[in-house]
């Protein structure tokens, strides 16, 4: 184990207290890098599995599932679930 001077540890402690930790960096990286890579992978798999065999109907069925999954991801990313839930609740509400 490496020994650190006491001043270095004190400096790191002050730096850690001044920095606000959060998940925005990880969330941004996933949205900017991982999500487009997954979409590209799904598109290539759809073309490879059904496009080369002429199974266009099978590709369209899979594409429907992909669109539903994308809608769910879009709702989760934009935090629109609360608004959608409120809208659906208002459809069944009897209060004017």
N, CA, C and O atoms as a GROMACS GRO file, in nm:
protein
  384
    1UNK      N    1   0.084  -0.116   0.000
    1UNK     CA    2   0.000   0.000   0.000
    1UNK      C    3   0.090   0.124   0.000
    1UNK      O    4   0.194   0.125   0.066
    2UNK      N    5   0.052   0.224  -0.071
    2UNK     CA    6   0.133   0.345  -0.084
    2UNK      C    7   0.094   0.447   0.022
    2UNK      O    8  -0.025   0.472   0.045
    3UNK      N    9   0.192   0.504   0.086
    3UNK     CA   10   0.166   0.605   0.188
    3UNK      C   11   0.154   0.742   0.121
    3UNK      O   12   0.234   0.776   0.034
    4UNK      N   13   0.054   0.820   0.162
    4UNK     CA   14   0.034   0.954   0.109
    4UNK      C   15   0.061   1.055   0.219
    4UNK      O   16   0.030   1.029   0.336
    5UNK      N   17   0.118   1.167   0.184
    5UNK     CA   18   0.137   1.271   0.286
    5UNK      C   19   0.002   1.320   0.338
    5UNK      O   20  -0.099   1.318   0.268
    6UNK      N   21   0.004   1.364   0.461
    6UNK     CA   22  -0.119   1.410   0.526
    6UNK      C   23  -0.177   1.532   0.456
    6UNK      O   24  -0.299   1.548   0.453
    7UNK      N   25  -0.092   1.618   0.400
    7UNK     CA   26  -0.141   1.736   0.329
    7UNK      C   27  -0.220   1.696   0.204
    7UNK      O   28  -0.320   1.760   0.171
    8UNK      N   29  -0.174   1.591   0.135
    8UNK     CA   30  -0.244   1.545   0.015
    8UNK      C   31  -0.382   1.492   0.050
    8UNK      O   32  -0.480   1.520  -0.020
    9UNK      N   33  -0.389   1.416   0.158
    9UNK     CA   34  -0.520   1.365   0.200
    9UNK      C   35  -0.613   1.478   0.242
    9UNK      O   36  -0.733   1.473   0.213
   10UNK      N   37  -0.560   1.578   0.309
   10UNK     CA   38  -0.643   1.692   0.348
   10UNK      C   39  -0.692   1.768   0.225
   10UNK      O   40  -0.806   1.812   0.221
   11UNK      N   41  -0.604   1.782   0.125
   11UNK     CA   42  -0.643   1.851   0.002
   11UNK      C   43  -0.752   1.773  -0.072
   11UNK      O   44  -0.846   1.832  -0.125
   12UNK      N   45  -0.740   1.641  -0.075
   12UNK     CA   46  -0.842   1.558  -0.140
   12UNK      C   47  -0.974   1.567  -0.066
   12UNK      O   48  -1.080   1.566  -0.128
   13UNK      N   49  -0.968   1.575   0.066
   13UNK     CA   50  -1.091   1.586   0.145
   13UNK      C   51  -1.164   1.718   0.114
   13UNK      O   52  -1.286   1.719   0.099
   14UNK      N   53  -1.090   1.827   0.106
   14UNK     CA   54  -1.150   1.956   0.073
   14UNK      C   55  -1.206   1.955  -0.068
   14UNK      O   56  -1.315   2.007  -0.092
   15UNK      N   57  -1.134   1.895  -0.161
   15UNK     CA   58  -1.180   1.886  -0.299
   15UNK      C   59  -1.307   1.803  -0.311
   15UNK      O   60  -1.397   1.837  -0.387
   16UNK      N   61  -1.314   1.693  -0.235
   16UNK     CA   62  -1.433   1.608  -0.238
   16UNK      C   63  -1.553   1.680  -0.180
   16UNK      O   64  -1.666   1.659  -0.226
   17UNK      N   65  -1.532   1.764  -0.080
   17UNK     CA   66  -1.645   1.836  -0.020
   17UNK      C   67  -1.696   1.947  -0.112
   17UNK      O   68  -1.814   1.980  -0.108
   18UNK      N   69  -1.608   2.004  -0.194
   18UNK     CA   70  -1.650   2.112  -0.284
   18UNK      C   71  -1.718   2.060  -0.408
   18UNK      O   72  -1.795   2.133  -0.472
   19UNK      N   73  -1.694   1.936  -0.445
   19UNK     CA   74  -1.749   1.879  -0.568
   19UNK      C   75  -1.884   1.815  -0.538
   19UNK      O   76  -1.898   1.739  -0.443
   20UNK      N   77  -1.981   1.847  -0.621
   20UNK     CA   78  -2.111   1.784  -0.608
   20UNK      C   79  -2.114   1.661  -0.697
   20UNK      O   80  -2.097   1.671  -0.818
   21UNK      N   81  -2.135   1.547  -0.635
   21UNK     CA   82  -2.137   1.422  -0.710
   21UNK      C   83  -2.278   1.395  -0.759
   21UNK      O   84  -2.376   1.431  -0.693
   22UNK      N   85  -2.287   1.332  -0.873
   22UNK     CA   86  -2.417   1.298  -0.928
   22UNK      C   87  -2.401   1.196  -1.039
   22UNK      O   88  -2.291   1.146  -1.065
   23UNK      N   89  -2.511   1.165  -1.104
   23UNK     CA   90  -2.509   1.066  -1.210
   23UNK      C   91  -2.527   1.128  -1.347
   23UNK      O   92  -2.546   1.056  -1.445
   24UNK      N   93  -2.520   1.260  -1.357
   24UNK     CA   94  -2.541   1.326  -1.485
   24UNK      C   95  -2.436   1.287  -1.588
   24UNK      O   96  -2.467   1.273  -1.707
   25UNK      N   97  -2.311   1.269  -1.545
   25UNK     CA   98  -2.206   1.231  -1.638
   25UNK      C   99  -2.231   1.092  -1.698
   25UNK      O  100  -2.216   1.072  -1.818
   26UNK      N  101  -2.270   0.998  -1.613
   26UNK     CA  102  -2.297   0.863  -1.660
   26UNK      C  103  -2.422   0.862  -1.747
   26UNK      O  104  -2.424   0.798  -1.852
   27UNK      N  105  -2.526   0.933  -1.705
   27UNK     CA  106  -2.651   0.939  -1.782
   27UNK      C  107  -2.626   1.001  -1.919
   27UNK      O  108  -2.677   0.952  -2.020
   28UNK      N  109  -2.550   1.109  -1.922
   28UNK     CA  110  -2.519   1.173  -2.050
   28UNK      C  111  -2.437   1.084  -2.140
   28UNK      O  112  -2.460   1.081  -2.261
   29UNK      N  113  -2.341   1.011  -2.083
   29UNK     CA  114  -2.260   0.921  -2.164
   29UNK      C  115  -2.346   0.810  -2.224
   29UNK      O  116  -2.330   0.775  -2.341
   30UNK      N  117  -2.437   0.756  -2.145
   30UNK     CA  118  -2.524   0.649  -2.195
   30UNK      C  119  -2.612   0.702  -2.307
   30UNK      O  120  -2.628   0.637  -2.410
   31UNK      N  121  -2.671   0.823  -2.288
   31UNK     CA  122  -2.760   0.879  -2.389
   31UNK      C  123  -2.685   0.918  -2.516
   31UNK      O  124  -2.738   0.903  -2.626
   32UNK      N  125  -2.563   0.967  -2.502
   32UNK     CA  126  -2.488   1.014  -2.619
   32UNK      C  127  -2.410   0.906  -2.690
   32UNK      O  128  -2.384   0.917  -2.810
   33UNK      N  129  -2.370   0.801  -2.619
   33UNK     CA  130  -2.283   0.701  -2.679
   33UNK      C  131  -2.344   0.562  -2.686
   33UNK      O  132  -2.346   0.500  -2.792
   34UNK      N  133  -2.394   0.513  -2.574
   34UNK     CA  134  -2.440   0.376  -2.569
   34UNK      C  135  -2.573   0.356  -2.643
   34UNK      O  136  -2.589   0.257  -2.715
   35UNK      N  137  -2.666   0.447  -2.626
   35UNK     CA  138  -2.796   0.433  -2.691
   35UNK      C  139  -2.788   0.434  -2.844
   35UNK      O  140  -2.849   0.348  -2.907
   36UNK      N  141  -2.714   0.527  -2.906
   36UNK     CA  142  -2.701   0.519  -3.052
   36UNK      C  143  -2.630   0.392  -3.100
   36UNK      O  144  -2.663   0.339  -3.206
   37UNK      N  145  -2.534   0.344  -3.022
   37UNK     CA  146  -2.465   0.220  -3.059
   37UNK      C  147  -2.560   0.102  -3.053
   37UNK      O  148  -2.556   0.014  -3.140
   38UNK      N  149  -2.646   0.098  -2.952
   38UNK     CA  150  -2.746  -0.009  -2.944
   38UNK      C  151  -2.847   0.000  -3.058
   38UNK      O  152  -2.887  -0.103  -3.114
   39UNK      N  153  -2.888   0.120  -3.094
   39UNK     CA  154  -2.982   0.136  -3.206
   39UNK      C  155  -2.918   0.091  -3.337
   39UNK      O  156  -2.984   0.027  -3.420
   40UNK      N  157  -2.793   0.123  -3.357
   40UNK     CA  158  -2.723   0.080  -3.477
   40UNK      C  159  -2.712  -0.072  -3.481
   40UNK      O  160  -2.728  -0.134  -3.587
   41UNK      N  161  -2.683  -0.132  -3.367
   41UNK     CA  162  -2.674  -0.279  -3.360
   41UNK      C  163  -2.808  -0.343  -3.394
   41UNK      O  164  -2.813  -0.441  -3.468
   42UNK      N  165  -2.916  -0.290  -3.340
   42UNK     CA  166  -3.049  -0.345  -3.368
   42UNK      C  167  -3.082  -0.331  -3.515
   42UNK      O  168  -3.135  -0.424  -3.575
   43UNK      N  169  -3.050  -0.216  -3.575
   43UNK     CA  170  -3.078  -0.196  -3.718
   43UNK      C  171  -3.000  -0.294  -3.804
   43UNK      O  172  -3.054  -0.350  -3.899
   44UNK      N  173  -2.874  -0.315  -3.772
   44UNK     CA  174  -2.793  -0.409  -3.850
   44UNK      C  175  -2.846  -0.552  -3.833
   44UNK      O  176  -2.853  -0.627  -3.930
   45UNK      N  177  -2.884  -0.588  -3.711
   45UNK     CA  178  -2.940  -0.722  -3.690
   45UNK      C  179  -3.070  -0.742  -3.764
   45UNK      O  180  -3.095  -0.849  -3.820
   46UNK      N  181  -3.156  -0.638  -3.766
   46UNK     CA  182  -3.282  -0.650  -3.840
   46UNK      C  183  -3.256  -0.671  -3.989
   46UNK      O  184  -3.320  -0.755  -4.052
   47UNK      N  185  -3.163  -0.596  -4.044
   47UNK     CA  186  -3.132  -0.612  -4.185
   47UNK      C  187  -3.068  -0.746  -4.214
   47UNK      O  188  -3.097  -0.808  -4.316
   48UNK      N  189  -2.981  -0.791  -4.126
   48UNK     CA  190  -2.909  -0.916  -4.149
   48UNK      C  191  -3.000  -1.037  -4.133
   48UNK      O  192  -2.992  -1.130  -4.213
   49UNK      N  193  -3.087  -1.037  -4.030
   49UNK     CA  194  -3.170  -1.153  -4.004
   49UNK      C  195  -3.283  -1.169  -4.107
   49UNK      O  196  -3.311  -1.281  -4.150
   50UNK      N  197  -3.346  -1.061  -4.146
   50UNK     CA  198  -3.461  -1.077  -4.233
   50UNK      C  199  -3.446  -1.018  -4.370
   50UNK      O  200  -3.509  -1.066  -4.465
   51UNK      N  201  -3.365  -0.917  -4.384
   51UNK     CA  202  -3.354  -0.848  -4.512
   51UNK      C  203  -3.290  -0.933  -4.620
   51UNK      O  204  -3.333  -0.927  -4.736
   52UNK      N  205  -3.190  -1.011  -4.586
   52UNK     CA  206  -3.121  -1.091  -4.685
   52UNK      C  207  -3.202  -1.210  -4.732
   52UNK      O  208  -3.178  -1.261  -4.842
   53UNK      N  209  -3.296  -1.256  -4.651
   53UNK     CA  210  -3.376  -1.374  -4.686
   53UNK      C  211  -3.506  -1.337  -4.757
   53UNK      O  212  -3.577  -1.425  -4.805
   54UNK      N  213  -3.536  -1.210  -4.765
   54UNK     CA  214  -3.661  -1.169  -4.828
   54UNK      C  215  -3.779  -1.176  -4.733
   54UNK      O  216  -3.894  -1.166  -4.778
   55UNK      N  217  -3.754  -1.194  -4.605
   55UNK     CA  218  -3.861  -1.203  -4.506
   55UNK      C  219  -3.898  -1.063  -4.458
   55UNK      O  220  -3.870  -1.026  -4.344
   56UNK      N  221  -3.961  -0.986  -4.546
   56UNK     CA  222  -3.994  -0.848  -4.512
   56UNK      C  223  -4.100  -0.839  -4.403
   56UNK      O  224  -4.097  -0.747  -4.321
   57UNK      N  225  -4.194  -0.932  -4.402
   57UNK     CA  226  -4.299  -0.930  -4.300
   57UNK      C  227  -4.238  -0.954  -4.161
   57UNK      O  228  -4.279  -0.892  -4.064
   58UNK      N  229  -4.142  -1.044  -4.153
   58UNK     CA  230  -4.076  -1.071  -4.025
   58UNK      C  231  -3.997  -0.950  -3.976
   58UNK      O  232  -3.994  -0.921  -3.857
   59UNK      N  233  -3.933  -0.881  -4.070
   59UNK     CA  234  -3.859  -0.761  -4.034
   59UNK      C  235  -3.955  -0.655  -3.981
   59UNK      O  236  -3.923  -0.588  -3.883
   60UNK      N  237  -4.070  -0.640  -4.043
   60UNK     CA  238  -4.166  -0.539  -3.998
   60UNK      C  239  -4.223  -0.573  -3.862
   60UNK      O  240  -4.249  -0.483  -3.782
   61UNK      N  241  -4.244  -0.703  -3.833
   61UNK     CA  242  -4.291  -0.742  -3.700
   61UNK      C  243  -4.187  -0.706  -3.595
   61UNK      O  244  -4.220  -0.652  -3.490
   62UNK      N  245  -4.062  -0.736  -3.624
   62UNK     CA  246  -3.955  -0.702  -3.531
   62UNK      C  247  -3.942  -0.550  -3.516
   62UNK      O  248  -3.916  -0.499  -3.407
   63UNK      N  249  -3.961  -0.480  -3.626
   63UNK     CA  250  -3.951  -0.334  -3.622
   63UNK      C  251  -4.060  -0.274  -3.533
   63UNK      O  252  -4.037  -0.174  -3.466
   64UNK      N  253  -4.178  -0.335  -3.533
   64UNK     CA  254  -4.285  -0.288  -3.444
   64UNK      C  255  -4.244  -0.300  -3.298
   64UNK      O  256  -4.269  -0.209  -3.218
   65UNK      N  257  -4.181  -0.411  -3.262
   65UNK     CA  258  -4.130  -0.428  -3.125
   65UNK      C  259  -4.022  -0.327  -3.092
   65UNK      O  260  -4.017  -0.276  -2.980
   66UNK      N  261  -3.936  -0.299  -3.190
   66UNK     CA  262  -3.830  -0.200  -3.168
   66UNK      C  263  -3.890  -0.061  -3.147
   66UNK      O  264  -3.842   0.014  -3.062
   67UNK      N  265  -3.993  -0.027  -3.222
   67UNK     CA  266  -4.057   0.104  -3.206
   67UNK      C  267  -4.123   0.117  -3.068
   67UNK      O  268  -4.118   0.224  -3.007
   68UNK      N  269  -4.184   0.010  -3.020
   68UNK     CA  270  -4.243   0.014  -2.885
   68UNK      C  271  -4.133   0.033  -2.781
   68UNK      O  272  -4.149   0.112  -2.687
   69UNK      N  273  -4.022  -0.038  -2.797
   69UNK     CA  274  -3.910  -0.023  -2.703
   69UNK      C  275  -3.853   0.118  -2.708
   69UNK      O  276  -3.819   0.175  -2.605
   70UNK      N  277  -3.842   0.176  -2.828
   70UNK     CA  278  -3.792   0.313  -2.841
   70UNK      C  279  -3.886   0.413  -2.775
   70UNK      O  280  -3.841   0.511  -2.716
   71UNK      N  281  -4.017   0.389  -2.785
   71UNK     CA  282  -4.114   0.477  -2.720
   71UNK      C  283  -4.097   0.472  -2.569
   71UNK      O  284  -4.106   0.574  -2.502
   72UNK      N  285  -4.074   0.354  -2.515
   72UNK     CA  286  -4.054   0.338  -2.371
   72UNK      C  287  -3.926   0.409  -2.327
   72UNK      O  288  -3.924   0.477  -2.224
   73UNK      N  289  -3.820   0.393  -2.404
   73UNK     CA  290  -3.694   0.461  -2.372
   73UNK      C  291  -3.712   0.612  -2.381
   73UNK      O  292  -3.661   0.686  -2.296
   74UNK      N  293  -3.784   0.660  -2.481
   74UNK     CA  294  -3.809   0.802  -2.495
   74UNK      C  295  -3.888   0.860  -2.378
   74UNK      O  296  -3.859   0.970  -2.331
   75UNK      N  297  -3.987   0.786  -2.331
   75UNK     CA  298  -4.065   0.831  -2.216
   75UNK      C  299  -3.977   0.835  -2.092
   75UNK      O  300  -3.987   0.928  -2.011
   76UNK      N  301  -3.891   0.735  -2.076
   76UNK     CA  302  -3.803   0.730  -1.958
   76UNK      C  303  -3.701   0.842  -1.960
   76UNK      O  304  -3.670   0.900  -1.856
   77UNK      N  305  -3.647   0.874  -2.077
   77UNK     CA  306  -3.541   0.974  -2.087
   77UNK      C  307  -3.594   1.115  -2.067
   77UNK      O  308  -3.528   1.198  -2.006
   78UNK      N  309  -3.712   1.142  -2.118
   78UNK     CA  310  -3.766   1.278  -2.111
   78UNK      C  311  -3.851   1.303  -1.986
   78UNK      O  312  -3.902   1.413  -1.968
   79UNK      N  313  -3.865   1.203  -1.901
   79UNK     CA  314  -3.948   1.214  -1.781
   79UNK      C  315  -4.092   1.253  -1.814
   79UNK      O  316  -4.154   1.328  -1.738
   80UNK      N  317  -4.144   1.204  -1.924
   80UNK     CA  318  -4.280   1.235  -1.965
   80UNK      C  319  -4.382   1.140  -1.904
   80UNK      O  320  -4.502   1.155  -1.927
   81UNK      N  321  -4.337   1.044  -1.827
   81UNK     CA  322  -4.429   0.947  -1.768
   81UNK      C  323  -4.531   1.010  -1.675
   81UNK      O  324  -4.645   0.965  -1.669
   82UNK      N  325  -4.490   1.113  -1.603
   82UNK     CA  326  -4.582   1.180  -1.510
   82UNK      C  327  -4.693   1.249  -1.588
   82UNK      O  328  -4.810   1.240  -1.551
   83UNK      N  329  -4.657   1.318  -1.696
   83UNK     CA  330  -4.758   1.386  -1.777
   83UNK      C  331  -4.853   1.286  -1.843
   83UNK      O  332  -4.974   1.310  -1.850
   84UNK      N  333  -4.800   1.176  -1.891
   84UNK     CA  334  -4.884   1.073  -1.955
   84UNK      C  335  -4.978   1.012  -1.851
   84UNK      O  336  -5.096   0.990  -1.879
   85UNK      N  337  -4.926   0.983  -1.732
   85UNK     CA  338  -5.010   0.928  -1.626
   85UNK      C  339  -5.120   1.023  -1.584
   85UNK      O  340  -5.233   0.981  -1.559
   86UNK      N  341  -5.088   1.153  -1.576
   86UNK     CA  342  -5.189   1.253  -1.542
   86UNK      C  343  -5.296   1.262  -1.650
   86UNK      O  344  -5.414   1.273  -1.618
   87UNK      N  345  -5.256   1.256  -1.777
   87UNK     CA  346  -5.352   1.260  -1.886
   87UNK      C  347  -5.446   1.140  -1.883
   87UNK      O  348  -5.567   1.155  -1.900
   88UNK      N  349  -5.390   1.021  -1.860
   88UNK     CA  350  -5.474   0.901  -1.855
   88UNK      C  351  -5.568   0.907  -1.735
   88UNK      O  352  -5.684   0.866  -1.745
   89UNK      N  353  -5.521   0.957  -1.622
   89UNK     CA  354  -5.606   0.969  -1.502
   89UNK      C  355  -5.720   1.068  -1.528
   89UNK      O  356  -5.831   1.048  -1.479
   90UNK      N  357  -5.693   1.176  -1.603
   90UNK     CA  358  -5.797   1.273  -1.633
   90UNK      C  359  -5.903   1.215  -1.726
   90UNK      O  360  -6.018   1.260  -1.725
   91UNK      N  361  -5.868   1.116  -1.806
   91UNK     CA  362  -5.967   1.052  -1.893
   91UNK      C  363  -6.074   0.980  -1.813
   91UNK      O  364  -6.190   0.974  -1.854
   92UNK      N  365  -6.034   0.926  -1.697
   92UNK     CA  366  -6.129   0.850  -1.616
   92UNK      C  367  -6.181   0.929  -1.497
   92UNK      O  368  -6.256   0.875  -1.416
   93UNK      N  369  -6.142   1.054  -1.484
   93UNK     CA  370  -6.184   1.136  -1.372
   93UNK      C  371  -6.322   1.196  -1.399
   93UNK      O  372  -6.352   1.235  -1.512
   94UNK      N  373  -6.404   1.203  -1.295
   94UNK     CA  374  -6.537   1.262  -1.312
   94UNK      C  375  -6.539   1.408  -1.271
   94UNK      O  376  -6.639   1.477  -1.292
   95UNK      N  377  -6.430   1.456  -1.212
   95UNK     CA  378  -6.423   1.598  -1.174
   95UNK      C  379  -6.399   1.682  -1.297
   95UNK      O  380  -6.317   1.647  -1.382
   96UNK      N  381  -6.471   1.792  -1.309
   96UNK     CA  382  -6.459   1.878  -1.426
   96UNK      C  383  -6.348   1.973  -1.411
   96UNK      O  384  -6.323   2.054  -1.501
   0.00000   0.00000   0.00000
